[in-house]
Coordinates of C-alpha atoms and ligand atoms in Angstrom, one line a residue:
M40 CA 0.0 0.0 0.0
T41 CA 1.3 3.4 -0.8
N42 CA -1.7 5.5 0.3
N43 CA -1.5 5.0 4.1
T44 CA -1.6 8.0 6.3
K45 CA 2.1 8.0 7.2
E46 CA 3.3 8.4 3.7
M47 CA 0.7 10.9 2.5
F48 CA 0.9 13.2 5.5
G49 CA 4.6 12.3 5.7
E50 CA 5.2 14.0 2.4
L51 CA 4.5 17.3 4.1
L52 CA 7.5 16.7 6.3
L53 CA 5.6 16.4 9.5
D54 CA 6.8 15.2 12.8
K55 CA 6.1 11.5 13.3
K56 CA 4.2 12.1 16.4
I57 CA 1.8 14.4 14.6
V58 CA 1.3 11.9 11.9
A59 CA 0.5 9.4 14.6
A60 CA -2.1 11.8 16.0
L61 CA -3.6 12.3 12.6
T62 CA -3.8 8.6 12.1
A63 CA -5.6 8.2 15.4
M64 CA -8.0 10.8 14.3
G65 CA -8.8 8.7 11.2
F66 CA -7.3 11.1 8.7
E67 CA -5.9 9.2 5.7
E68 CA -4.5 12.0 3.6
P69 CA -4.3 15.8 3.6
S70 CA -7.3 17.7 2.1
P71 CA -6.4 20.0 -0.8
I72 CA -6.2 23.1 1.4
Q73 CA -4.0 21.3 3.9
R74 CA -1.7 20.0 1.2
E75 CA -1.1 23.5 0.0
T76 CA -1.1 25.5 3.1
I77 CA 0.9 23.3 5.5
P78 CA 4.3 23.7 3.6
I79 CA 3.8 27.5 3.3
V80 CA 3.2 27.9 7.0
L81 CA 6.1 25.6 7.9
E82 CA 8.4 27.7 5.8
G83 CA 7.5 30.7 8.0
N84 CA 5.2 32.7 5.7
D85 CA 2.0 34.6 6.4
L86 CA -1.0 33.1 4.7
I87 CA -4.4 33.8 3.4
G88 CA -6.5 30.7 2.9
Q89 CA -9.8 30.8 1.1
A90 CA -11.9 27.6 1.0
Q91 CA -15.5 26.6 1.7
T92 CA -16.7 25.1 5.0
G93 CA -15.8 21.5 5.6
T94 CA -12.6 21.5 3.7
G95 CA -10.4 21.0 6.7
K96 CA -9.1 24.5 7.4
T97 CA -8.7 23.8 11.1
A98 CA -6.1 21.2 10.6
A99 CA -4.6 23.3 7.8
F100 CA -3.4 25.8 10.5
G101 CA -3.5 23.4 13.5
I102 CA -0.9 21.0 12.1
P103 CA 1.9 23.5 11.3
I104 CA 1.2 25.4 14.5
V105 CA 1.5 22.3 16.6
Q106 CA 4.6 21.3 14.8
N107 CA 6.2 24.7 15.5
I108 CA 5.5 24.7 19.3
T109 CA 8.8 23.9 21.0
D110 CA 8.3 25.3 24.4
H111 CA 5.7 23.9 26.8
K112 CA 5.7 26.8 29.2
H113 CA 4.3 29.7 27.2
I114 CA 1.3 30.5 25.1
Q115 CA 2.6 30.7 21.6
A116 CA -0.5 30.8 19.4
L117 CA -3.8 32.7 19.5
I118 CA -6.7 31.7 17.3
M119 CA -9.6 34.0 16.9
T120 CA -13.0 32.6 16.0
P121 CA -16.4 34.3 15.5
T122 CA -18.3 32.2 18.0
R123 CA -17.8 30.3 21.2
E124 CA -19.1 27.1 19.6
L125 CA -16.4 27.3 17.0
A126 CA -13.8 28.1 19.6
I127 CA -14.6 24.9 21.4
Q128 CA -14.7 22.9 18.2
V129 CA -11.3 24.3 17.0
A130 CA -9.8 23.7 20.5
E131 CA -10.9 20.0 20.4
E132 CA -9.5 19.4 16.9
V133 CA -6.2 21.2 17.6
G134 CA -6.0 19.5 21.0
K135 CA -6.2 16.1 19.2
I136 CA -3.6 17.1 16.7
G137 CA -1.3 18.1 19.6
Q138 CA -2.1 15.2 21.8
T139 CA 0.9 13.0 21.0
R140 CA 3.3 16.0 21.6
R141 CA 1.5 16.9 24.8
I142 CA 0.4 20.3 23.4
K143 CA -2.7 21.8 25.0
A144 CA -5.3 24.0 23.3
L145 CA -7.7 25.9 25.5
P146 CA -10.9 27.6 24.5
V147 CA -11.8 30.7 26.4
Y148 CA -15.3 32.0 26.1
G149 CA -17.9 34.1 27.9
G150 CA -20.2 32.4 30.3
Q151 CA -17.5 30.4 31.9
P152 CA -16.2 31.7 35.3
I153 CA -13.1 33.8 34.5
D154 CA -11.2 32.4 37.6
R155 CA -11.4 28.9 36.2
Q156 CA -10.1 30.2 32.8
I157 CA -7.3 32.0 34.5
K158 CA -6.3 28.9 36.4
A159 CA -6.5 26.9 33.2
L160 CA -4.4 29.4 31.3
R161 CA -1.6 29.1 33.9
S162 CA -1.6 25.3 33.9
G163 CA 0.6 25.0 30.8
V164 CA -1.3 25.8 27.7
Q165 CA 0.4 26.6 24.4
I166 CA -2.6 27.5 22.2
V167 CA -5.6 29.6 23.1
I168 CA -8.7 29.9 21.1
G169 CA -11.5 32.4 21.6
T170 CA -13.6 35.2 20.2
P171 CA -11.7 38.4 19.8
G172 CA -13.7 40.0 22.6
R173 CA -12.9 37.4 25.1
L174 CA -9.2 37.2 24.1
L175 CA -8.9 40.9 24.5
D176 CA -10.4 40.6 28.0
H177 CA -7.7 38.3 29.0
I178 CA -5.0 40.3 27.3
R179 CA -6.1 43.4 29.3
R180 CA -6.0 41.4 32.5
A181 CA -2.5 40.2 31.5
T182 CA -3.7 36.6 32.0
I183 CA -2.7 36.2 28.4
K184 CA 0.6 37.8 27.6
L185 CA 1.4 38.7 24.0
D186 CA 5.2 38.8 24.0
T187 CA 5.5 35.0 23.5
I188 CA 2.9 34.7 20.8
R189 CA 4.4 33.5 17.5
F190 CA 1.2 32.6 15.6
L191 CA -2.1 34.5 15.2
V192 CA -4.9 32.8 13.3
M193 CA -8.1 34.6 12.2
D194 CA -10.5 31.7 11.5
E195 CA -13.7 32.6 9.5
A196 CA -12.5 36.1 9.2
D197 CA -15.5 37.2 7.1
E198 CA -17.9 36.1 9.9
M199 CA -15.9 37.9 12.5
L200 CA -16.2 41.1 10.6
D201 CA -19.9 40.5 10.1
M202 CA -20.2 40.2 13.8
G203 CA -18.5 43.5 14.4
F204 CA -15.3 42.2 15.9
V205 CA -13.0 44.2 13.6
E206 CA -11.9 46.7 16.3
D207 CA -11.1 44.0 18.8
M208 CA -9.1 42.1 16.2
E209 CA -7.1 45.2 15.3
E210 CA -6.5 46.0 18.9
I211 CA -5.0 42.5 19.4
M212 CA -2.9 42.6 16.3
K213 CA -1.4 46.0 17.0
N214 CA 0.0 44.7 20.3
L215 CA 1.4 41.4 19.0
P216 CA 5.2 40.9 18.5
A217 CA 6.2 42.0 15.0
D218 CA 8.0 38.8 14.2
R219 CA 4.9 36.6 14.5
Q220 CA 3.2 34.7 11.7
T221 CA -0.3 35.7 10.8
L222 CA -2.8 33.3 9.1
L223 CA -6.2 34.3 7.9
F224 CA -8.9 32.0 6.7
S225 CA -12.1 33.1 5.2
A226 CA -14.8 31.7 2.8
T227 CA -15.1 35.0 1.1
M228 CA -12.7 38.0 0.6
P229 CA -14.7 41.2 0.9
R230 CA -12.8 44.5 0.8
P231 CA -12.5 45.1 4.6
I232 CA -10.7 41.8 4.9
L233 CA -8.2 42.7 2.2
S234 CA -7.5 45.9 4.0
L235 CA -6.8 44.0 7.2
T236 CA -4.4 41.7 5.4
K237 CA -2.6 44.7 4.0
K238 CA -2.3 46.4 7.3
Y239 CA -1.3 43.4 9.5
M240 CA 0.2 40.7 7.3
K241 CA 3.7 40.4 5.8
A242 CA 3.8 39.4 2.1
P243 CA 1.0 36.8 2.7
K244 CA 0.8 33.9 0.3
L245 CA -2.6 33.2 -1.1
V246 CA -4.2 29.8 -1.3
A247 CA -7.6 29.6 -2.8
I248 CA -9.4 26.3 -3.3
H249 CA -12.4 26.4 -5.6
K250 CA -12.8 24.3 -8.6
E251 CA -15.1 23.9 -11.5
I252 CA -17.6 21.2 -10.9
V253 CA -19.9 19.1 -13.0
T254 CA -22.4 16.7 -11.7
A255 CA -23.6 13.3 -12.9
P256 CA -27.0 14.2 -14.2
L257 CA -28.6 10.8 -14.2
V258 CA -28.3 10.5 -10.4
D259 CA -31.4 11.2 -8.3
Q260 CA -30.2 13.1 -5.2
Y261 CA -31.9 13.1 -1.8
Y262 CA -31.0 13.9 1.7
Y263 CA -32.2 12.8 5.2
E264 CA -31.8 14.9 8.3
T265 CA -31.5 12.8 11.5
K266 CA -29.7 12.7 14.8
D267 CA -29.5 8.9 14.7
K268 CA -27.9 8.1 11.4
V269 CA -27.3 4.4 12.1
E270 CA -31.0 3.8 12.9
G271 CA -32.0 5.9 9.8
L272 CA -29.7 3.9 7.6
C273 CA -31.1 0.6 8.9
R274 CA -34.6 1.7 8.1
L275 CA -33.6 2.7 4.6
L276 CA -32.0 -0.7 4.1
D277 CA -35.1 -2.4 5.4
V278 CA -37.6 -0.4 3.4
D279 CA -36.4 1.7 0.5
V280 CA -33.0 0.7 -0.6
S281 CA -31.8 -2.5 -2.2
G282 CA -29.3 -3.3 -4.9
K283 CA -25.5 -2.7 -5.0
I284 CA -24.9 -0.1 -2.3
I285 CA -21.7 1.8 -1.4
I286 CA -21.7 3.7 1.8
F287 CA -19.2 6.5 2.4
C288 CA -17.8 7.4 5.8
R289 CA -15.4 10.3 6.5
T290 CA -12.8 8.3 8.4
K291 CA -11.3 4.8 8.7
K292 CA -12.6 4.7 12.3
G293 CA -16.0 5.6 11.0
V294 CA -15.9 2.8 8.5
D295 CA -14.9 0.3 11.2
E296 CA -17.6 1.5 13.6
L297 CA -20.3 1.3 10.9
V298 CA -19.3 -2.2 9.8
I299 CA -19.8 -3.3 13.5
A300 CA -23.0 -1.3 14.0
L301 CA -24.6 -2.9 10.9
G302 CA -23.1 -6.3 11.6
T303 CA -24.7 -6.5 15.0
R304 CA -28.0 -5.5 13.4
G305 CA -27.8 -8.4 11.1
Y306 CA -26.6 -6.8 7.8
L307 CA -23.7 -8.2 5.9
A308 CA -21.4 -5.2 5.7
E309 CA -17.9 -5.1 4.4
G310 CA -15.5 -2.3 5.1
L311 CA -12.8 -0.9 2.9
H312 CA -10.1 1.5 4.0
G313 CA -6.4 2.4 3.5
D314 CA -5.3 0.2 6.4
L315 CA -6.2 -3.0 4.6
S316 CA -3.6 -5.0 2.8
Q317 CA -4.0 -5.6 -0.9
N318 CA -5.1 -9.2 -0.2
Q319 CA -7.7 -8.1 2.3
R320 CA -9.0 -5.5 -0.2
D321 CA -9.3 -8.1 -2.9
R322 CA -11.2 -10.4 -0.6
V323 CA -13.7 -7.6 0.3
M324 CA -14.2 -6.6 -3.3
K325 CA -14.7 -10.2 -4.4
K326 CA -17.4 -10.6 -1.8
F327 CA -19.1 -7.4 -2.7
R328 CA -19.0 -8.1 -6.4
A329 CA -20.4 -11.6 -5.9
G330 CA -23.3 -10.2 -3.9
R331 CA -22.2 -11.9 -0.7
A332 CA -22.3 -8.5 1.1
D333 CA -25.3 -6.3 1.5
V334 CA -23.3 -3.1 1.5
L335 CA -19.7 -1.9 1.0
I336 CA -18.6 0.8 3.4
A337 CA -15.6 2.9 2.4
T338 CA -13.6 6.0 2.8
D339 CA -13.1 8.3 -0.1
V340 CA -9.5 7.3 -0.4
A341 CA -10.2 3.6 -0.3
A342 CA -12.9 3.9 -2.9
R343 CA -10.8 5.9 -5.3
G344 CA -9.9 4.0 -8.4
L345 CA -12.3 1.2 -7.6
D346 CA -14.2 0.1 -10.6
I347 CA -17.4 -1.5 -9.7
E348 CA -20.2 -1.9 -12.1
N349 CA -23.9 -1.4 -11.5
I350 CA -23.8 0.5 -8.3
S351 CA -27.5 1.3 -7.6
H352 CA -27.1 3.5 -4.5
V353 CA -24.4 5.7 -3.1
I354 CA -25.1 6.6 0.5
N355 CA -23.2 9.4 2.1
F356 CA -23.4 8.3 5.7
D357 CA -21.1 11.3 6.5
I358 CA -21.6 14.3 4.3
P359 CA -18.5 14.8 2.1
Q360 CA -15.9 17.4 2.9
D361 CA -16.4 19.4 -0.3
P362 CA -18.5 19.5 -3.5
E363 CA -15.8 17.8 -5.5
S364 CA -15.8 14.8 -3.4
Y365 CA -19.6 14.8 -3.4
V366 CA -19.6 14.7 -7.1
H367 CA -16.8 12.1 -7.1
R368 CA -18.8 9.8 -4.8
I369 CA -22.1 10.1 -6.5
G370 CA -20.5 9.6 -9.9
R371 CA -20.0 6.0 -8.9
T372 CA -23.6 5.3 -9.6
G373 CA -25.8 6.1 -12.6
R374 CA -23.2 4.8 -15.0
A375 CA -23.7 3.6 -18.6
G376 CA -27.2 5.0 -18.8
N377 CA -28.4 3.3 -15.7
K378 CA -30.3 5.4 -13.2
G379 CA -28.5 5.9 -9.9
V380 CA -29.6 7.2 -6.6
A381 CA -27.5 9.3 -4.2
L382 CA -28.6 9.6 -0.6
T383 CA -26.9 11.9 1.9
F384 CA -27.3 11.8 5.7
I385 CA -26.9 15.0 7.6
T386 CA -27.2 15.9 11.2
P387 CA -29.0 19.2 11.9
R388 CA -25.6 21.0 12.2
E389 CA -24.6 20.0 8.8
F390 CA -27.4 21.6 7.0
R391 CA -25.3 24.6 5.9
Q392 CA -22.7 22.3 4.5
L393 CA -25.3 20.5 2.4
K394 CA -26.6 23.9 1.1
L395 CA -23.0 24.8 0.1
I396 CA -22.7 21.6 -1.9
E397 CA -26.1 22.1 -3.5
K398 CA -25.1 25.6 -4.5
A399 CA -21.7 24.5 -5.9
I400 CA -23.1 21.8 -8.0
N401 CA -26.2 23.8 -8.9
I402 CA -28.6 20.9 -8.4
K403 CA -31.3 20.6 -5.8
I404 CA -30.8 17.8 -3.4
V405 CA -34.3 16.9 -2.3
R406 CA -35.3 16.4 1.3
R407 CA -36.8 13.1 2.2
Q408 CA -38.3 11.6 5.3
L409 CA -36.9 8.4 6.7
P410 CA -39.2 5.4 6.8
T411 CA -41.0 5.1 10.1
E412 CA -41.1 1.9 12.1
A413 CA -44.7 1.5 10.7
N414 CA -43.2 1.7 7.2
V415 CA -40.8 -1.1 8.0
L416 CA -43.7 -3.3 9.1
E417 CA -45.8 -2.3 6.2
R418 CA -42.9 -3.1 3.9
Q419 CA -42.7 -6.6 5.3
R420 CA -46.4 -7.0 4.7
E421 CA -46.0 -5.9 1.1
M422 CA -43.4 -8.5 0.6
I423 CA -45.7 -11.2 1.9
V424 CA -48.5 -9.9 -0.4
S425 CA -46.3 -9.9 -3.4
K426 CA -44.9 -13.3 -2.7
L427 CA -48.4 -14.6 -2.2
Q428 CA -49.6 -13.0 -5.5
S429 CA -46.9 -14.7 -7.5
V430 CA -47.8 -18.1 -6.0
L431 CA -51.4 -17.4 -6.8
E432 CA -50.5 -16.5 -10.3
Q433 CA -48.5 -19.7 -10.8
N434 CA -51.7 -21.5 -10.1
N435 CA -50.1 -24.8 -9.2
Y436 CA -50.9 -25.2 -5.5
S437 CA -53.6 -27.8 -6.0
D438 CA -51.6 -30.3 -3.8
Y439 CA -52.3 -28.1 -0.8
L440 CA -56.0 -27.7 -1.4
S441 CA -56.8 -31.0 0.2
I442 CA -55.2 -29.7 3.4
V443 CA -57.3 -26.6 3.3
N444 CA -60.4 -28.7 2.7
T445 CA -59.6 -30.9 5.8
L446 CA -58.9 -27.8 8.0
S447 CA -62.0 -26.0 6.8
K448 CA -64.2 -28.5 8.6
D449 CA -63.0 -26.9 11.9
Y450 CA -61.8 -23.4 10.9
G451 CA -62.9 -20.6 8.5
N452 CA -60.9 -20.2 5.3
E453 CA -59.7 -16.7 6.3
E454 CA -58.4 -18.0 9.6
I455 CA -56.5 -20.8 7.8
A456 CA -55.0 -18.4 5.3
A457 CA -53.9 -16.0 8.1
A458 CA -52.3 -18.9 10.1
A459 CA -50.5 -20.1 7.1
L460 CA -49.0 -16.7 6.5
K461 CA -47.9 -16.4 10.1
L462 CA -46.2 -19.8 9.8
M463 CA -44.5 -18.7 6.5
Q464 CA -43.3 -15.5 8.0
E465 CA -42.3 -16.6 11.5
G466 CA -41.3 -20.2 11.0
N467 CA -41.7 -22.6 13.9
K468 CA -41.8 -19.6 16.3
A469 CA -45.4 -19.1 15.1
M470 CA -46.4 -22.2 17.0
E471 CA -45.2 -20.9 20.4
S472 CA -47.6 -19.4 22.9
P473 CA -47.4 -15.6 23.0
A474 CA -45.7 -15.7 26.4
A475 CA -42.4 -16.4 24.7
E476 CA -41.1 -13.3 22.9
A477 CA -41.9 -13.5 19.3
A478 CA -38.9 -12.9 17.2
P479 CA -39.4 -10.3 14.5
A480 CA -40.5 -12.0 11.4
D481 CA -37.4 -11.5 9.3
F482 CA -35.1 -13.3 11.7
A483 CA -36.3 -16.6 10.5
N484 CA -34.7 -15.7 7.2
T485 CA -31.2 -15.1 8.4
G486 CA -29.6 -18.5 8.1
A487 CA -26.2 -19.4 9.4
R488 CA -23.3 -19.8 7.1
E489 CA -22.2 -23.2 5.8
G490 CA -20.8 -25.4 8.5
M491 CA -22.2 -23.1 11.2
V492 CA -25.2 -23.4 13.5
R493 CA -27.1 -20.4 14.6
M494 CA -28.0 -20.4 18.3
F495 CA -30.7 -18.4 20.0
I496 CA -30.0 -17.0 23.5
N497 CA -32.8 -15.4 25.4
I498 CA -30.9 -12.3 26.6
G499 CA -29.9 -9.2 24.7
R500 CA -29.4 -5.4 24.9
T501 CA -31.9 -5.1 27.7
Q502 CA -29.5 -7.0 29.8
K503 CA -26.7 -4.9 28.5
I504 CA -25.1 -7.9 26.8
T505 CA -22.2 -7.1 24.5
V506 CA -20.4 -9.1 21.8
K507 CA -17.5 -9.4 24.2
D508 CA -19.8 -11.0 26.9
I509 CA -20.9 -13.7 24.4
I510 CA -17.4 -14.4 23.2
Q511 CA -16.0 -14.6 26.7
S512 CA -18.6 -16.9 28.1
L513 CA -18.4 -19.2 25.1
A514 CA -14.6 -19.2 25.6
I515 CA -14.6 -19.8 29.3
E516 CA -17.7 -22.0 29.7
A517 CA -17.6 -24.0 26.5
D518 CA -13.9 -23.7 25.6
I519 CA -14.6 -22.3 22.2
P520 CA -12.0 -19.9 20.9
G521 CA -13.3 -16.5 19.7
K522 CA -12.0 -17.0 16.2
D523 CA -14.3 -20.0 15.7
I524 CA -17.4 -18.0 16.6
G525 CA -19.3 -16.6 13.7
S526 CA -21.6 -13.6 13.5
I527 CA -23.2 -12.4 16.7
N528 CA -26.4 -10.4 16.5
I529 CA -27.7 -8.8 19.6
Y530 CA -31.3 -7.6 19.8
D531 CA -33.3 -6.1 22.6
K532 CA -34.3 -9.3 24.3
F533 CA -32.3 -12.0 22.6
T534 CA -29.1 -12.8 20.7
F535 CA -28.1 -14.9 17.8
V536 CA -24.6 -16.4 17.7
E537 CA -23.2 -18.7 15.0
V538 CA -21.0 -21.6 16.2
P539 CA -19.3 -24.3 14.2
E540 CA -21.5 -27.4 13.7
A541 CA -18.9 -29.6 15.3
V542 CA -19.2 -27.9 18.7
A543 CA -23.0 -27.1 18.5
E544 CA -24.0 -30.0 20.7
K545 CA -21.3 -29.0 23.3
V546 CA -22.5 -25.4 23.3
L547 CA -26.1 -26.5 23.9
A548 CA -25.0 -28.9 26.7
V549 CA -22.8 -26.4 28.5
M550 CA -24.6 -23.1 27.9
H551 CA -28.2 -24.0 28.2
R552 CA -29.4 -23.0 31.7
N553 CA -25.9 -21.7 32.4
T554 CA -25.4 -18.0 33.3
I555 CA -24.1 -15.2 31.2
K556 CA -23.2 -12.0 33.0
G557 CA -25.2 -13.3 36.0
Y558 CA -28.3 -14.0 33.9
K559 CA -29.6 -17.6 33.7
V560 CA -30.0 -18.2 30.0
S561 CA -31.9 -20.5 27.7
V562 CA -29.9 -21.5 24.6
E563 CA -31.4 -23.4 21.6
P564 CA -30.8 -23.7 17.9
A565 CA -32.4 -20.8 16.0
R566 CA -35.3 -21.6 13.7
A567 CA -34.4 -22.7 10.2
R568 CA -34.6 -20.3 7.3
D569 CA -37.5 -20.7 4.9
Ligands
LIG1721 P1 -13.5 23.9 7.8 O1 -12.9 24.7 8.9 O2 -12.9 24.1 6.5 O3 -15.0 24.2 7.7 P2 -13.0 21.7 9.4 O4 -11.6 22.0 9.8 O5 -14.0 22.0 10.5 O6 -13.4 22.4 8.1 O7 -13.1 20.1 9.0 C1 -14.3 19.5 8.7 C2 -14.2 18.1 9.1 O8 -13.3 17.3 8.3 C3 -13.8 17.9 10.6 O9 -14.6 16.9 11.1 C4 -12.4 17.4 10.5 O10 -12.0 16.5 11.5 C5 -12.4 16.6 9.2 N1 -11.1 16.6 8.5 C6 -10.2 17.6 8.3 N2 -9.2 17.2 7.6 C7 -9.3 15.9 7.3 C8 -8.6 14.9 6.6 N3 -7.4 15.3 6.0 N4 -9.1 13.7 6.5 C9 -10.3 13.4 7.0 N5 -11.0 14.2 7.7 C10 -10.6 15.5 7.8
LIG1722 MG1 -13.5 26.1 10.2

């Protein structure tokens, strides 16, 4: 592999520790603005950066600043932001970048007791982030001293001007040491900003990232706004979406987490990211192409250069960083005259970013509602009806009519039909009395893999059971190594676990009526698939 984090961020001549921090953050490669700005800042230049929201500007200044901090005793960088929320966000991100070098970033904002801030400022902080007003407050109290400051950042400068901070900003800059570096980031460059740059910056280099964009016109584009993206995604997969599906996440960690989240909910998800060896990648792709995985989950980097035919849906589980990558992602569907669908999930906070993408590509991304739980049930019903209709149309079920005739002596025809449907949908579970928890209908269809037996255990999320609990108790009680255990699906009140056929008897003998996490459990083979 050539495209792992180390080499790609490493090309920017970064400290190994910082590269390690970026890897831990799940960054695979620098974004375009980062690639261009980091070397300029590391060379000691002032810089004006212009790029849209979500393009990674925080790390574009955070990385070179962290790299330039040598002394742990003094505050060496001030970052001005228009709002307190942004100050907190920037402090978090810069703090993560600096973590491995033990560099601390502190947000200061109104509404927090000033004493606590003063104490925090004295406790060994190298980077301070705040609104210009709050920063000035501390400067006037001499709780922030300017003589050790070597970097000043104006983040979202246009917004700061809109909010009337210009005088505070100038007041700070007038008092800073002359040999500092000044970095200014802004989505737009109105005249007042240019005059600030002339007055307070030294021969600044300009980096502007905005490119021409075209979009794939055959792709239908929708978005869903939700706070629970995993739940939303599952409902889509249950009700609306089927076919060859690629799901994009922003980071490697995101890919791994989503693979697990979908896996425990019973979907066959395969993940693809830069950490996999070529062999592993090939295996994943083979599975996906052959239809042995429901969904492929990938980062932008991992999906680059992948050639997969007939993708029906691209799902942006995380909204892309910029319009180019949006276009890139959705361009994987709707090829060769086929109609494709692109679905984007946003959290309420990301609405603005979606609007920016919409504007840049000049196409309306239509809002859609997620299916409700009722829709999910209704969809299952529709499936039954359509299966039934096709059997009726085949018209060769006469063998079964004699059964109906026999039963109709004691039951009505409608009752017989309804009971038969229940049996078809729920399998043998349909025969149990309602006291036992009825498994949701579709579980009967999730068969175990070849050579494996699927076991039903009557505890689940309600008992706070985790995958680890199941693996541990099978290892300790039944002496079955974790690597032999197949998929584990944990639901609210029960769990399915696949074990090799060869040890199935043993598992039943040892685990049934045994305890897991202090709960006495019942273990039995899951119902067969239809
Ligand atoms: P901007 O300031 O341009 O609006 P941010 O700095 O807030 O953008 O970054 C947006 C998101 O992208 C953040 O969640 C950040 O962690 C993430 N991000 C930044 N750079 C990278 C990268 N190189 N790879 C992956 N994610 C990144
Ligand atoms: Mg920003």
